[in-house]
C-alpha positions as a printed Julia matrix, in Angstrom:
324×3 Matrix{Float64}:
  92.79  148.12  116.42
  90.37  149.52  118.96
  87.57  147.4   120.46
  85.04  146.38  117.9
  81.36  147.27  117.66
  80.14  145.58  114.45
  82.97  143.6   112.87
  82.22  142.51  109.33
  83.85  139.06  109.92
  84.09  136.67  112.81
  86.89  134.06  112.67
  85.76  131.05  114.74
  88.3   128.48  115.91
  87.57  125.33  117.92
  90.42  124.11  120.11
  91.28  121.13  122.17
  94.94  120.32  122.97
  96.07  121.62  119.59
  99.73  121.91  120.75
 102.26  124.52  119.7
 100.94  124.87  116.1
  97.97  126.82  117.49
 100.13  129.6   118.71
 101.29  130.08  115.06
  97.75  129.78  113.88
  96.32  132.44  116.2
  99.14  134.85  115.64
  98.67  134.52  111.83
  95.04  135.15  112.19
  95.5   138.29  114.21
  98.06  139.64  111.79
  95.68  139.6   108.74
  95.62  142.61  106.4
  92.0   143.45  105.62
  89.84  146.35  104.55
  87.3   145.45  107.16
  87.2   144.86  110.88
  87.14  141.37  112.22
  86.96  139.52  115.52
  88.29  136.14  116.53
  86.16  133.72  118.63
  87.96  130.76  120.16
  85.86  127.95  121.65
  87.86  125.53  123.75
  86.45  122.26  124.78
  88.87  120.98  127.54
  92.51  121.77  126.56
  95.04  120.62  129.17
  98.19  121.61  127.15
  98.42  125.27  128.08
  96.28  126.51  125.25
  93.78  128.37  127.49
  96.65  130.06  129.47
  98.22  131.14  126.13
  95.0   132.68  124.8
  94.34  134.46  128.07
  97.64  136.21  127.89
  96.99  137.72  124.47
  96.05  141.31  124.72
  93.81  142.13  121.74
  90.25  143.45  121.92
  89.32  141.53  118.88
  89.93  138.12  120.69
  87.26  136.3   122.67
  87.73  132.93  124.39
  84.75  130.74  125.23
  85.05  127.53  127.2
  82.72  124.54  127.1
  82.82  121.02  128.68
  84.33  118.25  126.57
  81.07  116.42  126.8
  79.24  119.34  125.26
  81.29  119.21  122.11
  79.78  118.28  118.71
  81.28  119.21  115.31
  78.08  120.85  114.08
  76.71  121.87  117.44
  79.78  123.62  118.63
  80.36  125.43  115.32
  76.83  126.62  115.54
  77.38  127.86  119.1
  80.6   129.65  118.05
  78.72  131.48  115.33
  75.87  132.34  117.75
  78.38  133.98  120.02
  79.9   135.99  117.12
  78.63  139.03  115.41
  80.06  139.32  111.9
  78.19  139.4   108.66
  80.31  136.51  107.66
  81.56  133.63  109.95
  84.9   132.17  109.07
  85.67  128.62  110.3
  89.19  127.24  110.55
  90.49  124.4   112.66
  93.16  124.85  115.37
  95.88  123.38  113.14
  95.03  125.31  109.93
  97.6   128.13  109.62
  97.04  130.88  107.09
  99.65  130.96  104.38
 100.03  134.71  104.39
  98.47  137.95  105.64
  95.94  138.16  102.86
  94.2   134.78  103.51
  91.18  136.42  105.23
  90.65  139.11  102.67
  90.84  136.58   99.81
  88.39  134.28  101.63
  85.73  136.86  101.96
  86.12  138.61   98.63
  83.97  136.14   96.59
  80.98  137.06   98.68
  81.14  140.62   97.36
  80.71  139.47   93.75
  77.31  137.68   94.22
  74.68  137.91   97.05
  73.62  134.3    96.28
  77.01  132.89   97.38
  76.29  131.3   100.77
  79.66  129.7   101.43
  83.28  130.03  100.29
  86.1   127.5   100.95
  89.75  127.9   100.38
  92.81  125.83   99.41
  94.78  123.67  101.79
  98.55  122.99  101.3
 100.54  120.47  103.16
 102.97  121.39  105.92
 106.58  120.94  105.04
 106.93  117.72  107.16
 104.05  116.05  105.22
 104.66  113.02  102.99
 105.24  113.64   99.28
 102.01  111.77   98.68
  99.94  114.1   100.83
 101.49  117.16   99.21
 100.65  115.81   95.81
  97.11  114.69   96.64
  96.24  118.06   98.24
  97.42  119.99   95.28
  95.65  117.73   92.8
  92.35  117.8    94.85
  92.06  121.6    95.04
  93.33  122.12   91.52
  90.07  120.39   90.54
  88.11  123.39   91.66
  90.04  126.15   89.84
  88.14  125.88   86.59
  84.8   126.33   88.18
  85.08  128.57   91.17
  81.4   129.45   91.64
  78.83  126.63   91.38
  75.15  126.08   91.76
  72.68  123.31   91.14
  71.95  123.92   87.49
  71.27  120.37   86.31
  68.82  118.57   88.65
  68.67  115.49   86.48
  72.36  115.05   86.55
  72.47  115.73   90.26
  70.05  112.94   90.87
  72.05  110.32   88.94
  75.7   111.48   88.77
  77.36  110.77   92.25
  80.61  112.48   91.09
  78.75  115.68   90.13
  76.87  115.69   93.42
  80.09  115.24   95.43
  81.67  118.12   93.59
  78.82  120.43   94.28
  78.58  119.66   98.02
  82.42  119.47   98.78
  83.12  121.96  101.46
  85.8   122.05  104.11
  85.4   124.1   107.27
  89.03  123.69  107.95
  89.22  126.76  105.85
  85.8   128.25  104.97
  83.33  131.15  105.37
  79.62  131.23  105.69
  77.21  134.09  105.07
  75.43  134.66  108.44
  72.06  135.45  106.91
  71.96  132.12  105.21
  73.31  130.3   108.25
  70.51  131.79  110.33
  68.11  129.87  108.0
  70.26  126.78  107.6
  72.72  126.25  110.5
  75.17  123.34  110.59
  73.48  119.93  111.06
  74.38  118.65  114.46
  76.39  115.62  113.4
  79.7   114.28  114.48
  81.35  114.17  111.1
  81.0   115.8   107.61
  78.91  118.65  109.0
  80.5   120.94  106.47
  79.59  118.86  103.42
  76.02  118.29  104.78
  75.65  122.01  105.1
  76.97  122.66  101.59
  74.56  120.0   100.21
  71.64  121.63  101.94
  72.43  125.23  100.67
  73.12  123.98   97.23
  69.71  122.16   97.15
  68.1   125.32   98.46
  69.31  127.27   95.42
  72.29  129.11   96.79
  75.73  129.17   95.34
  79.08  127.94   96.63
  82.48  129.56   95.8
  86.16  128.41   95.86
  88.82  130.93   96.8
  92.1   129.51   95.32
  94.2   132.35   96.86
  92.8   131.92  100.37
  95.32  129.34  101.58
  96.04  127.53  104.78
  98.54  125.06  105.83
  96.67  121.95  106.89
  97.78  118.32  106.78
  98.16  115.38  109.16
 100.97  112.85  109.64
  98.75  109.85  110.6
 100.39  106.53  111.58
  99.37  103.4   109.74
  96.81  102.52  112.46
  95.5   106.07  112.52
  95.1   105.97  108.75
  93.02  102.82  109.1
  90.85  104.44  111.8
  90.55  107.78  109.9
  89.49  105.95  106.74
  86.84  104.01  108.67
  85.43  107.33  110.01
  85.32  108.97  106.61
  83.65  106.03  104.84
  81.13  105.44  107.6
  80.09  109.06  107.53
  79.8   109.08  103.79
  77.57  105.99  103.88
  75.39  107.14  106.81
  74.9   110.62  105.75
  75.08  110.47  101.85
  74.67  106.75  101.23
  78.0   106.69   99.3
  79.67  103.29   99.42
  83.36  103.93   98.44
  84.45  100.35   98.93
  81.49   98.0    98.37
  83.28   94.64   98.02
  86.23   92.75   99.48
  87.62   92.64   96.06
  87.85   96.41   96.03
  90.34   96.28   98.85
  92.81   94.21   96.8
  92.26   96.08   93.47
  92.61   99.62   95.03
  95.59   98.48   97.14
  97.42   97.26   94.12
  96.41  100.2    91.91
  97.33  102.92   94.47
 100.53  101.22   95.61
 101.73  100.9    91.98
 101.01  104.55   91.39
 102.77  105.72   94.56
 105.84  103.44   94.21
 106.28  104.82   90.66
 105.88  108.35   91.9
 108.28  107.89   94.81
 110.8   106.19   92.55
 110.69  109.14   90.12
 111.2   111.65   92.95
 113.97  109.75   94.67
 115.69  107.83   91.93
 114.52  104.55   93.44
 112.35  102.93   96.06
 113.74  100.27   98.46
 111.95   97.24   99.76
 111.05   98.71  103.09
 109.44  101.81  101.44
 107.5    99.58   99.07
 106.19   97.59  102.09
 105.18  100.77  103.86
 103.32  102.03  100.8
 101.48   98.71  100.24
 100.54   98.46  103.99
  99.29  102.05  104.03
  96.98  101.42  101.08
  95.78   98.09  102.4
  94.84   99.53  105.82
  93.21  102.58  104.12
  91.11  100.46  101.86
  90.2    98.05  104.74
  89.08  100.99  106.74
  86.98  102.17  103.82
  85.41   98.8   103.38
  84.38   98.37  107.08
  83.05  101.87  107.42
  81.1   101.59  104.26
  79.6    98.18  104.83
  79.07   98.2   108.64
  78.22  101.86  109.39
  75.69  101.16  112.2
  77.76   98.46  114.08
  78.32  100.18  117.48
  80.95   97.67  118.54
  83.03   98.4   115.48
  82.58  102.15  116.08
  83.76  102.04  119.7
  86.66   99.75  118.6
  87.84  101.63  115.57
  86.68  105.19  115.31
  89.59  107.71  115.54
  87.22  110.67  116.02
  85.35  108.89  118.87
  88.6   108.02  120.66
  89.78  111.64  120.39
  86.53  112.89  121.86
  87.0   110.68  124.91
  90.4   112.27  125.72
């Protein structure tokens, strides 16, 4: 392609020490088959793993690299800055470890916008990388299968929205690991400048303002994490803390919930693992039980002590990654 004047779509990727996977991500993004022109804006916030050198060696007029200080990074803030420095009618957001499944990912992610001018945002499916656990693969599939029957949604029941937490969560679920925003709506309602769940807060805002949200089941990226047990605890803390502070959801209100959910989820997963592998040895059972205990403990602490600064500094995975 020649240099772009007015690309229809801007793909924005935030990077910081993504490792080798980013090379596959950026090459896949640049190889998309589309009926429109697009640019790629990469914002790096302090990579020291060769990512910047790699990007600078790519010869492609569609690609633009912007560099900020690590201390200037914020999940909402930096995404807004990336969009400000792009020019497309639609801004696509993916993370540096979200690799498009095929060369039609971008076309499929944008196509729902063409069906309804009231659609403000579109999000796509995630599938797990091959090295992910069988539980992660299962959970991602089940999660996104839940959106297939109702791909375009709007706030059409205010009474239910006020009282039904599950309905509210369904309406504002949005993942900018793989999503697109209509620029004209973003100009009115940019990302909230928060350090977690900026995508769901944005979706909640546009839904409450009367816009629609769409799900593109055929716009698929590989995206999953192989967290250690300790990282699982920390990540669960971050997730539940954000949900309590930003939405007032308490996903583990009592100590008894830790025990109940640990037993329930462990029983489910041991059974599932046994069916897949014709058995489940003692060490695997202990690993599964420990995983769920740490996950639920993280949920409990984050939900019930969301404003404790000491616990935040001690536990938060997101905070520790920002300091690196």
